[in-house]
PDB file of C-alpha atoms in Angstrom:
ATOM      1  CA  MET I   1      22.388  -9.821  34.879  1.00  0.00           C
ATOM      2  CA  GLY I   2      18.668  -8.833  34.435  1.00  0.00           C
ATOM      3  CA  GLN I   3      17.294  -9.106  30.844  1.00  0.00           C
ATOM      4  CA  PRO I   4      16.613  -5.868  28.974  1.00  0.00           C
ATOM      5  CA  ASN I   5      14.037  -4.256  28.180  1.00  0.00           C
ATOM      6  CA  PHE I   6      13.226  -6.202  24.998  1.00  0.00           C
ATOM      7  CA  HIS I   7      10.002  -4.132  23.847  1.00  0.00           C
ATOM      8  CA  ARG I   8      11.157  -0.767  24.701  1.00  0.00           C
ATOM      9  CA  ASP I   9      10.922   2.009  21.729  1.00  0.00           C
ATOM     10  CA  GLY I  10      10.255   5.274  22.618  1.00  0.00           C
ATOM     11  CA  SER I  11      10.844   7.702  19.579  1.00  0.00           C
ATOM     12  CA  LYS I  12       8.709   9.355  17.091  1.00  0.00           C
ATOM     13  CA  PRO I  13       6.414   7.280  14.913  1.00  0.00           C
ATOM     14  CA  ASP I  14       6.913   6.379  11.338  1.00  0.00           C
ATOM     15  CA  ALA I  15       5.606   9.076   9.756  1.00  0.00           C
ATOM     16  CA  GLU I  16       6.674  12.171  11.508  1.00  0.00           C
ATOM     17  CA  LEU I  17      10.340  10.451  11.043  1.00  0.00           C
ATOM     18  CA  VAL I  18       9.642   9.997   7.017  1.00  0.00           C
ATOM     19  CA  MET I  19       7.799  13.519   7.081  1.00  0.00           C
ATOM     20  CA  ALA I  20      10.825  15.191   8.759  1.00  0.00           C
ATOM     21  CA  ALA I  21      12.969  13.215   6.491  1.00  0.00           C
ATOM     22  CA  ARG I  22      11.079  14.475   3.560  1.00  0.00           C
ATOM     23  CA  GLY I  23      12.180  18.360   5.107  1.00  0.00           C
ATOM     24  CA  GLY I  24      15.891  17.440   4.411  1.00  0.00           C
ATOM     25  CA  GLU I  25      16.417  15.794   8.185  1.00  0.00           C
ATOM     26  CA  ALA I  26      18.764  13.223   6.946  1.00  0.00           C
ATOM     27  CA  PRO I  27      19.177  11.881  11.352  1.00  0.00           C
ATOM     28  CA  SER I  28      15.425  11.402  11.182  1.00  0.00           C
ATOM     29  CA  LEU I  29      16.003   8.686   7.767  1.00  0.00           C
ATOM     30  CA  GLY I  30      18.526   7.539   9.683  1.00  0.00           C
ATOM     31  CA  LEU I  31      16.921   6.943  12.617  1.00  0.00           C
ATOM     32  CA  LEU I  32      13.731   5.316  10.921  1.00  0.00           C
ATOM     33  CA  LEU I  33      15.816   2.709   8.672  1.00  0.00           C
ATOM     34  CA  GLU I  34      17.903   1.790  12.237  1.00  0.00           C
ATOM     35  CA  ARG I  35      14.696   1.247  13.298  1.00  0.00           C
ATOM     36  CA  TYR I  36      13.696  -0.861  10.503  1.00  0.00           C
ATOM     37  CA  ARG I  37      17.322  -2.720  10.105  1.00  0.00           C
ATOM     38  CA  PRO I  38      17.029  -5.638  12.353  1.00  0.00           C
ATOM     39  CA  GLN I  39      13.943  -6.830  10.437  1.00  0.00           C
ATOM     40  CA  LEU I  40      15.172  -6.475   7.319  1.00  0.00           C
ATOM     41  CA  TYR I  41      18.162  -7.855   7.720  1.00  0.00           C
ATOM     42  CA  ALA I  42      16.652 -10.885   9.062  1.00  0.00           C
ATOM     43  CA  ILE I  43      14.683 -10.869   5.649  1.00  0.00           C
ATOM     44  CA  ALA I  44      17.954 -10.557   3.771  1.00  0.00           C
ATOM     45  CA  LEU I  45      19.434 -14.108   6.263  1.00  0.00           C
ATOM     46  CA  SER I  46      16.356 -16.023   4.989  1.00  0.00           C
ATOM     47  CA  MET I  47      16.628 -15.291   1.451  1.00  0.00           C
ATOM     48  CA  LEU I  48      20.482 -14.804   0.941  1.00  0.00           C
ATOM     49  CA  GLY I  49      21.918 -17.111   3.769  1.00  0.00           C
ATOM     50  CA  TYR I  50      24.269 -15.389   6.050  1.00  0.00           C
ATOM     51  CA  THR I  51      26.976 -14.091   3.607  1.00  0.00           C
ATOM     52  CA  SER I  52      27.821 -11.060   2.022  1.00  0.00           C
ATOM     53  CA  ASP I  53      24.829 -10.429  -0.299  1.00  0.00           C
ATOM     54  CA  ALA I  54      22.783  -9.984   3.070  1.00  0.00           C
ATOM     55  CA  GLU I  55      24.370  -7.019   4.094  1.00  0.00           C
ATOM     56  CA  ASP I  56      24.878  -5.519   0.534  1.00  0.00           C
ATOM     57  CA  ALA I  57      20.956  -5.955   0.267  1.00  0.00           C
ATOM     58  CA  VAL I  58      20.585  -4.317   2.889  1.00  0.00           C
ATOM     59  CA  HIS I  59      22.589  -1.141   2.244  1.00  0.00           C
ATOM     60  CA  GLU I  60      21.131  -0.971  -1.371  1.00  0.00           C
ATOM     61  CA  THR I  61      17.974  -0.554   0.638  1.00  0.00           C
ATOM     62  CA  PHE I  62      18.962   2.121   2.602  1.00  0.00           C
ATOM     63  CA  VAL I  63      20.235   3.798  -0.742  1.00  0.00           C
ATOM     64  CA  THR I  64      16.981   3.159  -2.243  1.00  0.00           C
ATOM     65  CA  ALA I  65      15.268   4.737   0.440  1.00  0.00           C
ATOM     66  CA  LEU I  66      17.535   7.661   0.353  1.00  0.00           C
ATOM     67  CA  THR I  67      16.531   8.525  -3.072  1.00  0.00           C
ATOM     68  CA  ARG I  68      12.639   7.313  -3.499  1.00  0.00           C
ATOM     69  CA  LEU I  69      11.254   8.820  -0.185  1.00  0.00           C
ATOM     70  CA  ASP I  70       9.633  11.503  -2.383  1.00  0.00           C
ATOM     71  CA  GLY I  71       7.592   8.704  -3.898  1.00  0.00           C
ATOM     72  CA  LEU I  72       6.284   7.037  -0.591  1.00  0.00           C
ATOM     73  CA  ARG I  73       2.256   7.772  -0.924  1.00  0.00           C
ATOM     74  CA  ASP I  74       1.388   6.392   2.957  1.00  0.00           C
ATOM     75  CA  PRO I  75       4.758   7.519   5.433  1.00  0.00           C
ATOM     76  CA  ALA I  76       3.067   5.629   7.923  1.00  0.00           C
ATOM     77  CA  ALA I  77       3.156   2.153   5.896  1.00  0.00           C
ATOM     78  CA  VAL I  78       7.353   2.957   5.255  1.00  0.00           C
ATOM     79  CA  GLY I  79       7.703  -0.111   7.022  1.00  0.00           C
ATOM     80  CA  GLY I  80       6.147  -2.838   3.932  1.00  0.00           C
ATOM     81  CA  TRP I  81       7.795  -0.375   1.358  1.00  0.00           C
ATOM     82  CA  LEU I  82      10.760  -1.017   2.922  1.00  0.00           C
ATOM     83  CA  HIS I  83      10.519  -4.607   2.904  1.00  0.00           C
ATOM     84  CA  SER I  84       9.209  -4.877  -0.492  1.00  0.00           C
ATOM     85  CA  ILE I  85      12.220  -2.636  -1.895  1.00  0.00           C
ATOM     86  CA  LEU I  86      14.843  -5.115  -0.138  1.00  0.00           C
ATOM     87  CA  ARG I  87      13.018  -8.346  -1.139  1.00  0.00           C
ATOM     88  CA  ASN I  88      13.549  -7.129  -4.697  1.00  0.00           C
ATOM     89  CA  HIS I  89      17.251  -6.374  -4.146  1.00  0.00           C
ATOM     90  CA  CYS I  90      17.311  -9.810  -2.883  1.00  0.00           C
ATOM     91  CA  LEU I  91      15.598 -11.316  -5.792  1.00  0.00           C
ATOM     92  CA  MET I  92      18.292  -9.441  -8.119  1.00  0.00           C
ATOM     93  CA  ALA I  93      21.412 -11.129  -5.568  1.00  0.00           C
ATOM     94  CA  LEU I  94      19.696 -14.321  -6.242  1.00  0.00           C
ATOM     95  CA  ARG I  95      19.380 -13.980  -9.970  1.00  0.00           C
ATOM     96  CA  ARG I  96      23.371 -13.234 -10.365  1.00  0.00           C
ATOM     97  CA  ARG I  97      23.861 -16.587  -8.087  1.00  0.00           C
ATOM     98  CA  ARG I  98      21.311 -18.822 -10.274  1.00  0.00           C
ATOM     99  CA  PRO I  99      20.850 -17.280 -14.416  1.00  0.00           C
ATOM    100  CA  CYS I 100      18.500 -19.808 -15.146  1.00  0.00           C
ATOM    101  CA  ALA I 101      15.723 -17.550 -12.368  1.00  0.00           C
ATOM    102  CA  LYS I 102      11.996 -17.628 -14.306  1.00  0.00           C
ATOM    103  CA  PRO I 103      12.588 -14.895 -17.004  1.00  0.00           C
ATOM    104  CA  ALA I 104       8.653 -13.489 -15.341  1.00  0.00           C
ATOM    105  CA  GLU I 105       9.871 -13.311 -12.575  1.00  0.00           C
ATOM    106  CA  THR I 106      13.362 -11.768 -12.834  1.00  0.00           C
ATOM    107  CA  ASP I 107      11.834  -9.388 -15.489  1.00  0.00           C
ATOM    108  CA  ARG I 108       9.202  -7.995 -13.127  1.00  0.00           C
ATOM    109  CA  VAL I 109      12.250  -7.065 -10.827  1.00  0.00           C
ATOM    110  CA  PHE I 110      14.632  -5.685 -13.663  1.00  0.00           C
ATOM    111  CA  ARG I 111      11.625  -2.966 -14.392  1.00  0.00           C
ATOM    112  CA  GLU I 112      11.174  -2.062 -11.010  1.00  0.00           C
ATOM    113  CA  LEU I 113      15.172  -1.330 -10.205  1.00  0.00           C
ATOM    114  CA  ALA I 114      15.634   0.169 -13.519  1.00  0.00           C
ATOM    115  CA  ASP I 115      12.604   2.457 -12.414  1.00  0.00           C
ATOM    116  CA  GLU I 116      14.835   2.481  -8.978  1.00  0.00           C
ATOM    117  CA  GLU I 117      17.317   3.636 -11.212  1.00  0.00           C
ATOM    118  CA  ARG I 118      15.367   6.417 -13.498  1.00  0.00           C
ATOM    119  CA  ILE I 119      14.254   7.906  -9.987  1.00  0.00           C
ATOM    120  CA  GLU I 120      18.153   8.268  -8.433  1.00  0.00           C
ATOM    121  CA  SER I 121      19.049  10.079 -10.916  1.00  0.00           C
ATOM    122  CA  ARG I 122      17.049  12.955 -10.031  1.00  0.00           C
ATOM    123  CA  ILE I 123      18.430  13.060  -6.003  1.00  0.00           C
ATOM    124  CA  GLU I 124      19.820  16.288  -6.885  1.00  0.00           C
ATOM    125  CA  SER I 125      16.013  18.231  -6.931  1.00  0.00           C
ATOM    126  CA  ARG I 126      15.382  16.143  -3.555  1.00  0.00           C
ATOM    127  CA  ASP I 127      15.308  17.918   0.220  1.00  0.00           C
ATOM    128  CA  LEU I 128      18.041  15.837   0.939  1.00  0.00           C
ATOM    129  CA  ARG I 129      20.160  17.144  -1.528  1.00  0.00           C
ATOM    130  CA  ASP I 130      22.486  19.072   0.691  1.00  0.00           C
ATOM    131  CA  TRP I 131      23.525  15.928   3.155  1.00  0.00           C
ATOM    132  CA  VAL I 132      23.989  13.618   0.307  1.00  0.00           C
ATOM    133  CA  TRP I 133      26.336  16.141  -1.593  1.00  0.00           C
ATOM    134  CA  ALA I 134      27.999  16.617   2.110  1.00  0.00           C
ATOM    135  CA  ALA I 135      28.315  12.807   2.574  1.00  0.00           C
ATOM    136  CA  LEU I 136      29.764  11.814  -1.414  1.00  0.00           C
ATOM    137  CA  GLY I 137      32.521  14.947  -0.388  1.00  0.00           C
ATOM    138  CA  ARG I 138      33.349  11.980   2.799  1.00  0.00           C
ATOM    139  CA  LEU I 139      33.842   9.545  -0.355  1.00  0.00           C
ATOM    140  CA  PRO I 140      37.290   8.588  -2.072  1.00  0.00           C
ATOM    141  CA  GLU I 141      37.451  10.498  -4.376  1.00  0.00           C
ATOM    142  CA  MET I 142      37.743   7.993  -7.538  1.00  0.00           C
ATOM    143  CA  GLN I 143      34.068   6.672  -5.922  1.00  0.00           C
ATOM    144  CA  ARG I 144      32.986   9.708  -5.827  1.00  0.00           C
ATOM    145  CA  ALA I 145      33.730  10.726  -9.396  1.00  0.00           C
ATOM    146  CA  THR I 146      31.607   7.363 -10.228  1.00  0.00           C
ATOM    147  CA  VAL I 147      29.011   8.241  -8.306  1.00  0.00           C
ATOM    148  CA  MET I 148      28.826  11.683  -9.455  1.00  0.00           C
ATOM    149  CA  LEU I 149      28.810  10.350 -13.409  1.00  0.00           C
ATOM    150  CA  ARG I 150      26.119   8.007 -12.887  1.00  0.00           C
ATOM    151  CA  TYR I 151      24.004  10.039 -10.653  1.00  0.00           C
ATOM    152  CA  PHE I 152      24.301  13.493 -11.347  1.00  0.00           C
ATOM    153  CA  GLY I 153      25.576  13.985 -14.767  1.00  0.00           C
ATOM    154  CA  SER I 154      23.560  12.893 -17.990  1.00  0.00           C
ATOM    155  CA  SER I 155      22.749   9.596 -16.722  1.00  0.00           C
ATOM    156  CA  PRO I 156      25.653   7.521 -18.886  1.00  0.00           C
ATOM    157  CA  SER I 157      25.653   3.685 -18.627  1.00  0.00           C
ATOM    158  CA  TYR I 158      28.721   2.124 -17.131  1.00  0.00           C
ATOM    159  CA  GLU I 159      30.119   1.374 -20.015  1.00  0.00           C
ATOM    160  CA  GLU I 160      30.460   5.694 -20.633  1.00  0.00           C
ATOM    161  CA  ILE I 161      31.611   5.969 -17.014  1.00  0.00           C
ATOM    162  CA  ALA I 162      34.273   2.868 -17.469  1.00  0.00           C
ATOM    163  CA  ALA I 163      35.582   4.678 -20.837  1.00  0.00           C
ATOM    164  CA  ILE I 164      35.267   8.273 -19.192  1.00  0.00           C
ATOM    165  CA  LEU I 165      36.941   7.020 -16.107  1.00  0.00           C
ATOM    166  CA  GLY I 166      39.851   4.432 -17.706  1.00  0.00           C
ATOM    167  CA  VAL I 167      39.003   1.802 -16.095  1.00  0.00           C
ATOM    168  CA  PRO I 168      37.014  -1.577 -16.626  1.00  0.00           C
ATOM    169  CA  VAL I 169      32.984  -1.746 -15.982  1.00  0.00           C
ATOM    170  CA  GLY I 170      33.731  -4.503 -13.677  1.00  0.00           C
ATOM    171  CA  THR I 171      35.659  -1.653 -11.586  1.00  0.00           C
ATOM    172  CA  VAL I 172      32.444   0.948 -11.957  1.00  0.00           C
ATOM    173  CA  ARG I 173      30.569  -1.753 -10.715  1.00  0.00           C
ATOM    174  CA  SER I 174      32.287  -2.175  -7.367  1.00  0.00           C
ATOM    175  CA  ARG I 175      33.036   1.072  -6.918  1.00  0.00           C
ATOM    176  CA  LEU I 176      29.238   2.365  -6.891  1.00  0.00           C
ATOM    177  CA  SER I 177      28.487  -1.161  -4.801  1.00  0.00           C
ATOM    178  CA  ASN I 178      30.945   0.177  -2.208  1.00  0.00           C
ATOM    179  CA  ALA I 179      29.993   3.882  -2.320  1.00  0.00           C
ATOM    180  CA  LYS I 180      26.523   2.763  -1.420  1.00  0.00           C
ATOM    181  CA  VAL I 181      27.797   0.514   1.360  1.00  0.00           C
ATOM    182  CA  ARG I 182      29.014   3.581   2.832  1.00  0.00           C
ATOM    183  CA  LEU I 183      26.606   6.319   2.093  1.00  0.00           C
ATOM    184  CA  SER I 184      24.150   4.145   4.170  1.00  0.00           C
ATOM    185  CA  GLU I 185      26.504   3.553   6.591  1.00  0.00           C
ATOM    186  CA  LEU I 186      26.805   7.943   7.128  1.00  0.00           C
ATOM    187  CA  LEU I 187      23.356   7.747   6.507  1.00  0.00           C
ATOM    188  CA  LEU I 188      22.823   5.649   9.971  1.00  0.00           C
ATOM    189  CA  ALA I 189      25.910   7.417  11.831  1.00  0.00           C
ATOM    190  CA  SER I 190      23.523  10.464  11.576  1.00  0.00           C
ATOM    191  CA  ALA I 191      21.016   8.879  13.292  1.00  0.00           C
ATOM    192  CA  GLY I 192      23.378   8.098  16.318  1.00  0.00           C
ATOM    193  CA  LEU I 193      23.407  11.746  17.113  1.00  0.00           C
ATOM    194  CA  SER I 194      19.474  12.206  17.651  1.00  0.00           C
ATOM    195  CA  ASP I 195      18.526   9.091  18.904  1.00  0.00           C
ATOM    196  CA  ARG I 196      20.899   7.990  22.200  1.00  0.00           C
ATOM    197  CA  ASP I 197      17.872   5.514  23.353  1.00  0.00           C
ATOM    198  CA  HIS I 198      18.507   3.182  20.568  1.00  0.00           C
ATOM    199  CA  GLN I 199      22.138   3.202  20.587  1.00  0.00           C
ATOM    200  CA  LYS I 200      21.717   2.467  24.268  1.00  0.00           C
ATOM    201  CA  LEU I 201      19.377  -0.895  23.796  1.00  0.00           C
ATOM    202  CA  VAL I 202      21.340  -2.296  21.234  1.00  0.00           C
ATOM    203  CA  ALA I 203      24.589  -1.569  23.827  1.00  0.00           C
ATOM    204  CA  GLU I 204      22.156  -3.232  26.074  1.00  0.00           C
ATOM    205  CA  ARG I 205      21.501  -6.623  24.096  1.00  0.00           C
ATOM    206  CA  LEU I 206      25.180  -7.165  22.882  1.00  0.00           C
ATOM    207  CA  ALA I 207      25.946  -6.750  26.459  1.00  0.00           C
ATOM    208  CA  PHE I 208      23.438  -9.024  27.687  1.00  0.00           C
ATOM    209  CA  TYR I 209      24.105 -11.695  25.334  1.00  0.00           C
ATOM    210  CA  VAL I 210      27.911 -11.306  25.726  1.00  0.00           C
ATOM    211  CA  ALA I 211      27.448 -12.018  29.545  1.00  0.00           C
ATOM    212  CA  GLU I 212      24.856 -15.004  29.313  1.00  0.00           C
ATOM    213  CA  PHE I 213      27.341 -17.210  26.442  1.00  0.00           C
ATOM    214  CA  ARG I 214      29.889 -16.183  29.143  1.00  0.00           C
ATOM    215  CA  SER I 215      27.622 -17.838  32.064  1.00  0.00           C
ATOM    216  CA  LEU I 216      26.919 -20.909  29.580  1.00  0.00           C
ATOM    217  CA  TYR I 217      30.687 -21.775  28.969  1.00  0.00           C
ATOM    218  CA  GLY I 218      31.521 -20.846  33.232  1.00  0.00           C
ATOM    219  CA  GLY I 219      28.795 -23.643  33.673  1.00  0.00           C
ATOM    220  CA  GLY I 220      25.371 -21.475  33.839  1.00  0.00           C
ATOM    221  CA  ARG I 221      23.760 -24.061  31.158  1.00  0.00           C
ATOM    222  CA  ASP I 222      20.619 -23.693  32.945  1.00  0.00           C
ATOM    223  CA  ARG I 223      20.215 -19.732  33.418  1.00  0.00           C
ATOM    224  CA  PHE I 224      21.758 -19.423  30.005  1.00  0.00           C
ATOM    225  CA  LEU I 225      18.796 -21.858  28.559  1.00  0.00           C
ATOM    226  CA  ALA I 226      16.139 -20.426  30.794  1.00  0.00           C
ATOM    227  CA  HIS I 227      16.066 -17.252  28.954  1.00  0.00           C
ATOM    228  CA  TYR I 228      14.281 -19.414  25.690  1.00  0.00           C
ATOM    229  CA  ALA I 229      10.860 -20.781  25.540  1.00  0.00           C
ATOM    230  CA  ASP I 230       9.656 -23.773  26.624  1.00  0.00           C
ATOM    231  CA  ASP I 231       7.582 -24.014  23.133  1.00  0.00           C
ATOM    232  CA  LEU I 232      10.515 -21.864  21.624  1.00  0.00           C
ATOM    233  CA  GLU I 233      10.156 -22.140  17.512  1.00  0.00           C
ATOM    234  CA  ILE I 234      13.579 -22.808  16.294  1.00  0.00           C
ATOM    235  CA  GLY I 235      15.090 -22.952  12.370  1.00  0.00           C
ATOM    236  CA  LEU I 236      18.147 -23.667  11.086  1.00  0.00           C
ATOM    237  CA  ALA I 237      18.737 -21.912   7.576  1.00  0.00           C
ATOM    238  CA  GLY I 238      17.409 -24.576   5.121  1.00  0.00           C
ATOM    239  CA  GLY I 239      15.204 -26.418   7.304  1.00  0.00           C
ATOM    240  CA  PRO I 240      12.022 -26.618   8.587  1.00  0.00           C
ATOM    241  CA  ARG I 241      11.055 -25.149  11.288  1.00  0.00           C
ATOM    242  CA  ARG I 242      10.616 -26.927  14.799  1.00  0.00           C
ATOM    243  CA  LEU I 243       9.316 -26.223  18.426  1.00  0.00           C
ATOM    244  CA  GLY I 244      11.012 -27.243  21.883  1.00  0.00           C
ATOM    245  CA  ARG I 245      13.246 -25.294  23.828  1.00  0.00           C
ATOM    246  CA  HIS I 246      15.590 -29.120  24.252  1.00  0.00           C
ATOM    247  CA  LEU I 247      16.004 -29.121  20.484  1.00  0.00           C
ATOM    248  CA  PHE I 248      18.137 -25.883  21.319  1.00  0.00           C
ATOM    249  CA  ALA I 249      19.900 -27.637  24.066  1.00  0.00           C
ATOM    250  CA  GLU I 250      20.938 -30.232  22.147  1.00  0.00           C
ATOM    251  CA  ILE I 251      23.217 -27.880  19.770  1.00  0.00           C
ATOM    252  CA  VAL I 252      24.328 -25.876  22.812  1.00  0.00           C
ATOM    253  CA  ASP I 253      25.434 -29.247  24.399  1.00  0.00           C
ATOM    254  CA  GLU I 254      26.833 -30.950  21.383  1.00  0.00           C
ATOM    255  CA  ASP I 255      28.944 -27.522  20.848  1.00  0.00           C
ATOM    256  CA  THR I 256      30.374 -27.211  23.644  1.00  0.00           C
ATOM    257  CA  GLY I 257      30.847 -31.162  24.270  1.00  0.00           C
ATOM    258  CA  ASP I 258      33.099 -30.545  21.342  1.00  0.00           C
ATOM    259  CA  GLY I 259      34.694 -27.728  23.009  1.00  0.00           C
ATOM    260  CA  VAL I 260      33.362 -25.369  20.735  1.00  0.00           C
ATOM    261  CA  ARG I 261      32.499 -21.431  22.246  1.00  0.00           C
ATOM    262  CA  ALA I 262      29.919 -19.150  20.964  1.00  0.00           C
ATOM    263  CA  GLU I 263      31.550 -15.504  21.132  1.00  0.00           C
ATOM    264  CA  PRO I 264      28.681 -12.391  19.926  1.00  0.00           C
ATOM    265  CA  VAL I 265      30.434  -9.381  18.844  1.00  0.00           C
ATOM    266  CA  ARG I 266      27.387  -7.674  16.896  1.00  0.00           C
ATOM    267  CA  ALA I 267      23.761  -6.707  18.176  1.00  0.00           C
ATOM    268  CA  LEU I 268      21.183  -4.955  15.857  1.00  0.00           C
ATOM    269  CA  ALA I 269      17.996  -4.396  17.922  1.00  0.00           C
ATOM    270  CA  SER I 270      14.627  -2.984  17.614  1.00  0.00           C
ATOM    271  CA  GLY I 271      11.173  -3.745  19.769  1.00  0.00           C
ATOM    272  CA  ASN I 272      11.075  -7.691  19.751  1.00  0.00           C
ATOM    273  CA  VAL I 273      13.488  -8.177  17.146  1.00  0.00           C
ATOM    274  CA  THR I 274      17.500  -8.941  17.994  1.00  0.00           C
ATOM    275  CA  VAL I 275      19.731 -10.009  15.616  1.00  0.00           C
ATOM    276  CA  LEU I 276      23.220 -11.396  17.120  1.00  0.00           C
ATOM    277  CA  GLU I 277      26.587 -12.054  15.239  1.00  0.00           C
ATOM    278  CA  GLY I 278      29.316 -13.612  16.198  1.00  0.00           C
ATOM    279  CA  ASN I 279      32.023 -16.094  15.863  1.00  0.00           C
ATOM    280  CA  PHE I 280      32.682 -19.425  16.486  1.00  0.00           C
ATOM    281  CA  LEU I 281      35.746 -20.808  18.537  1.00  0.00           C
ATOM    282  CA  ASN I 282      36.535 -23.863  17.742  1.00  0.00           C
ATOM    283  CA  PRO I 283      39.250 -26.206  19.867  1.00  0.00           C
ATOM    284  CA  PRO I 284      42.469 -26.153  18.090  1.00  0.00           C
ATOM    285  CA  GLU I 285      42.632 -29.640  17.416  1.00  0.00           C
ATOM    286  CA  ASP I 286      39.987 -28.953  15.211  1.00  0.00           C
ATOM    287  CA  PRO I 287      40.113 -25.500  13.892  1.00  0.00           C
ATOM    288  CA  PHE I 288      36.988 -26.599  11.012  1.00  0.00           C
ATOM    289  CA  HIS I 289      34.735 -28.744  13.266  1.00  0.00           C
ATOM    290  CA  CYS I 290      32.260 -25.083  13.313  1.00  0.00           C
ATOM    291  CA  PRO I 291      32.368 -22.192  10.464  1.00  0.00           C
ATOM    292  CA  PRO I 292      33.496 -19.363  11.341  1.00  0.00           C
ATOM    293  CA  GLY I 293      30.408 -17.246  12.106  1.00  0.00           C
ATOM    294  CA  PHE I 294      27.260 -16.981  12.878  1.00  0.00           C
ATOM    295  CA  ALA I 295      23.848 -15.163  13.407  1.00  0.00           C
ATOM    296  CA  PHE I 296      20.866 -15.643  15.590  1.00  0.00           C
ATOM    297  CA  VAL I 297      17.734 -13.921  14.773  1.00  0.00           C
ATOM    298  CA  LEU I 298      15.663 -13.461  18.149  1.00  0.00           C
ATOM    299  CA  PHE I 299      11.798 -13.107  18.478  1.00  0.00           C
ATOM    300  CA  HIS I 300      11.666 -11.826  22.002  1.00  0.00           C
ATOM    301  CA  GLY I 301       7.992 -13.157  24.013  1.00  0.00           C
ATOM    302  CA  GLU I 302       7.523 -10.983  27.545  1.00  0.00           C
ATOM    303  CA  HIS I 303      10.083 -12.536  29.269  1.00  0.00           C
ATOM    304  CA  GLN I 304      11.495 -15.451  26.802  1.00  0.00           C
ATOM    305  CA  VAL I 305      12.708 -15.963  23.813  1.00  0.00           C
ATOM    306  CA  ARG I 306      10.186 -17.309  21.864  1.00  0.00           C
ATOM    307  CA  GLY I 307      11.766 -17.661  17.753  1.00  0.00           C
ATOM    308  CA  MET I 308      14.747 -18.120  16.612  1.00  0.00           C
ATOM    309  CA  ARG I 309      16.504 -18.820  13.241  1.00  0.00           C
ATOM    310  CA  ILE I 310      20.216 -19.963  13.121  1.00  0.00           C
ATOM    311  CA  TYR I 311      22.571 -18.812   9.813  1.00  0.00           C
ATOM    312  CA  ASN I 312      26.020 -19.796   9.809  1.00  0.00           C
ATOM    313  CA  SER I 313      28.360 -18.640   7.292  1.00  0.00           C
ATOM    314  CA  ALA I 314      29.871 -20.148   4.607  1.00  0.00           C
ATOM    315  CA  ARG I 315      32.808 -22.588   5.709  1.00  0.00           C
ATOM    316  CA  PRO I 316      36.721 -21.747   4.597  1.00  0.00           C
ATOM    317  CA  ALA I 317      38.300 -23.765   1.682  1.00  0.00           C
ATOM    318  CA  ARG I 318      40.585 -26.400   3.494  1.00  0.00           C
ATOM    319  CA  SER I 319      44.110 -26.405   1.841  1.00  0.00           C
ATOM    320  CA  GLU I 320      44.873 -29.704   0.335  1.00  0.00           C
ATOM    321  CA  GLU I 321      47.948 -31.090   2.025  1.00  0.00           C
TER     322      GLU I 321
END
């Protein structure tokens, strides 16, 4: 199988997509966010690990971008703007994990996110409001009611919403979180109708890696490894970055020798960045050898992968026998 085009983009410039989105074209915003999703997810993985928090931070970033788009001063600088929003959400997720985070840092993040919430309450006046209302109509009714009370009413607190709906505050938070995920998914889905080239690119990359891993386990080790540069920069989560394809070869040989197979199931792609997610298939006699899943962040050069970061999901708890 030939190598896919790792640098094709062919889409409209960022600034043009931002201006179209401000004019009410939700697919343009969805297309812009899809373009940056691999980079954003890679940053979230590096900050939060391969957990649901990383995906949640990206969804939160998308919804924040939807509600703050008119505040972006330079449409051409949308990439840095999105990265900044994402990092704030990641810091908030880290704070939830570590309540003893530095006060100065968390106070700054709280101020910025509080400002985002104030802006979110004005979403109804945006050019994108028609799309937002249509998307809300596709949410389950209790999620929809919670979102409407939070962002379209008089901006009541979580406690007030809980009292109105007769549910615990935790339920309000959960519904809002799930609604943001669904809204971001609908926004990305709207982009698929206007960017067939990007959808084709993603499908090509996933098909390429599925075929490459099958080749690896079918005796094509050397062909598989040839896809990676001799001076590959490789990093494992929480460890230092090191150079050399031989390091990746050692990991591959150890896993295959132990009867472990990696099965890609999802890809995100944009420009020279691919995020590849998949499952580890452990041998029956050693079901806990590798964690259930992995995420590879791949940085492509002209002909080979020049850098990769490897993140593994948490291992499931073993039941005591």
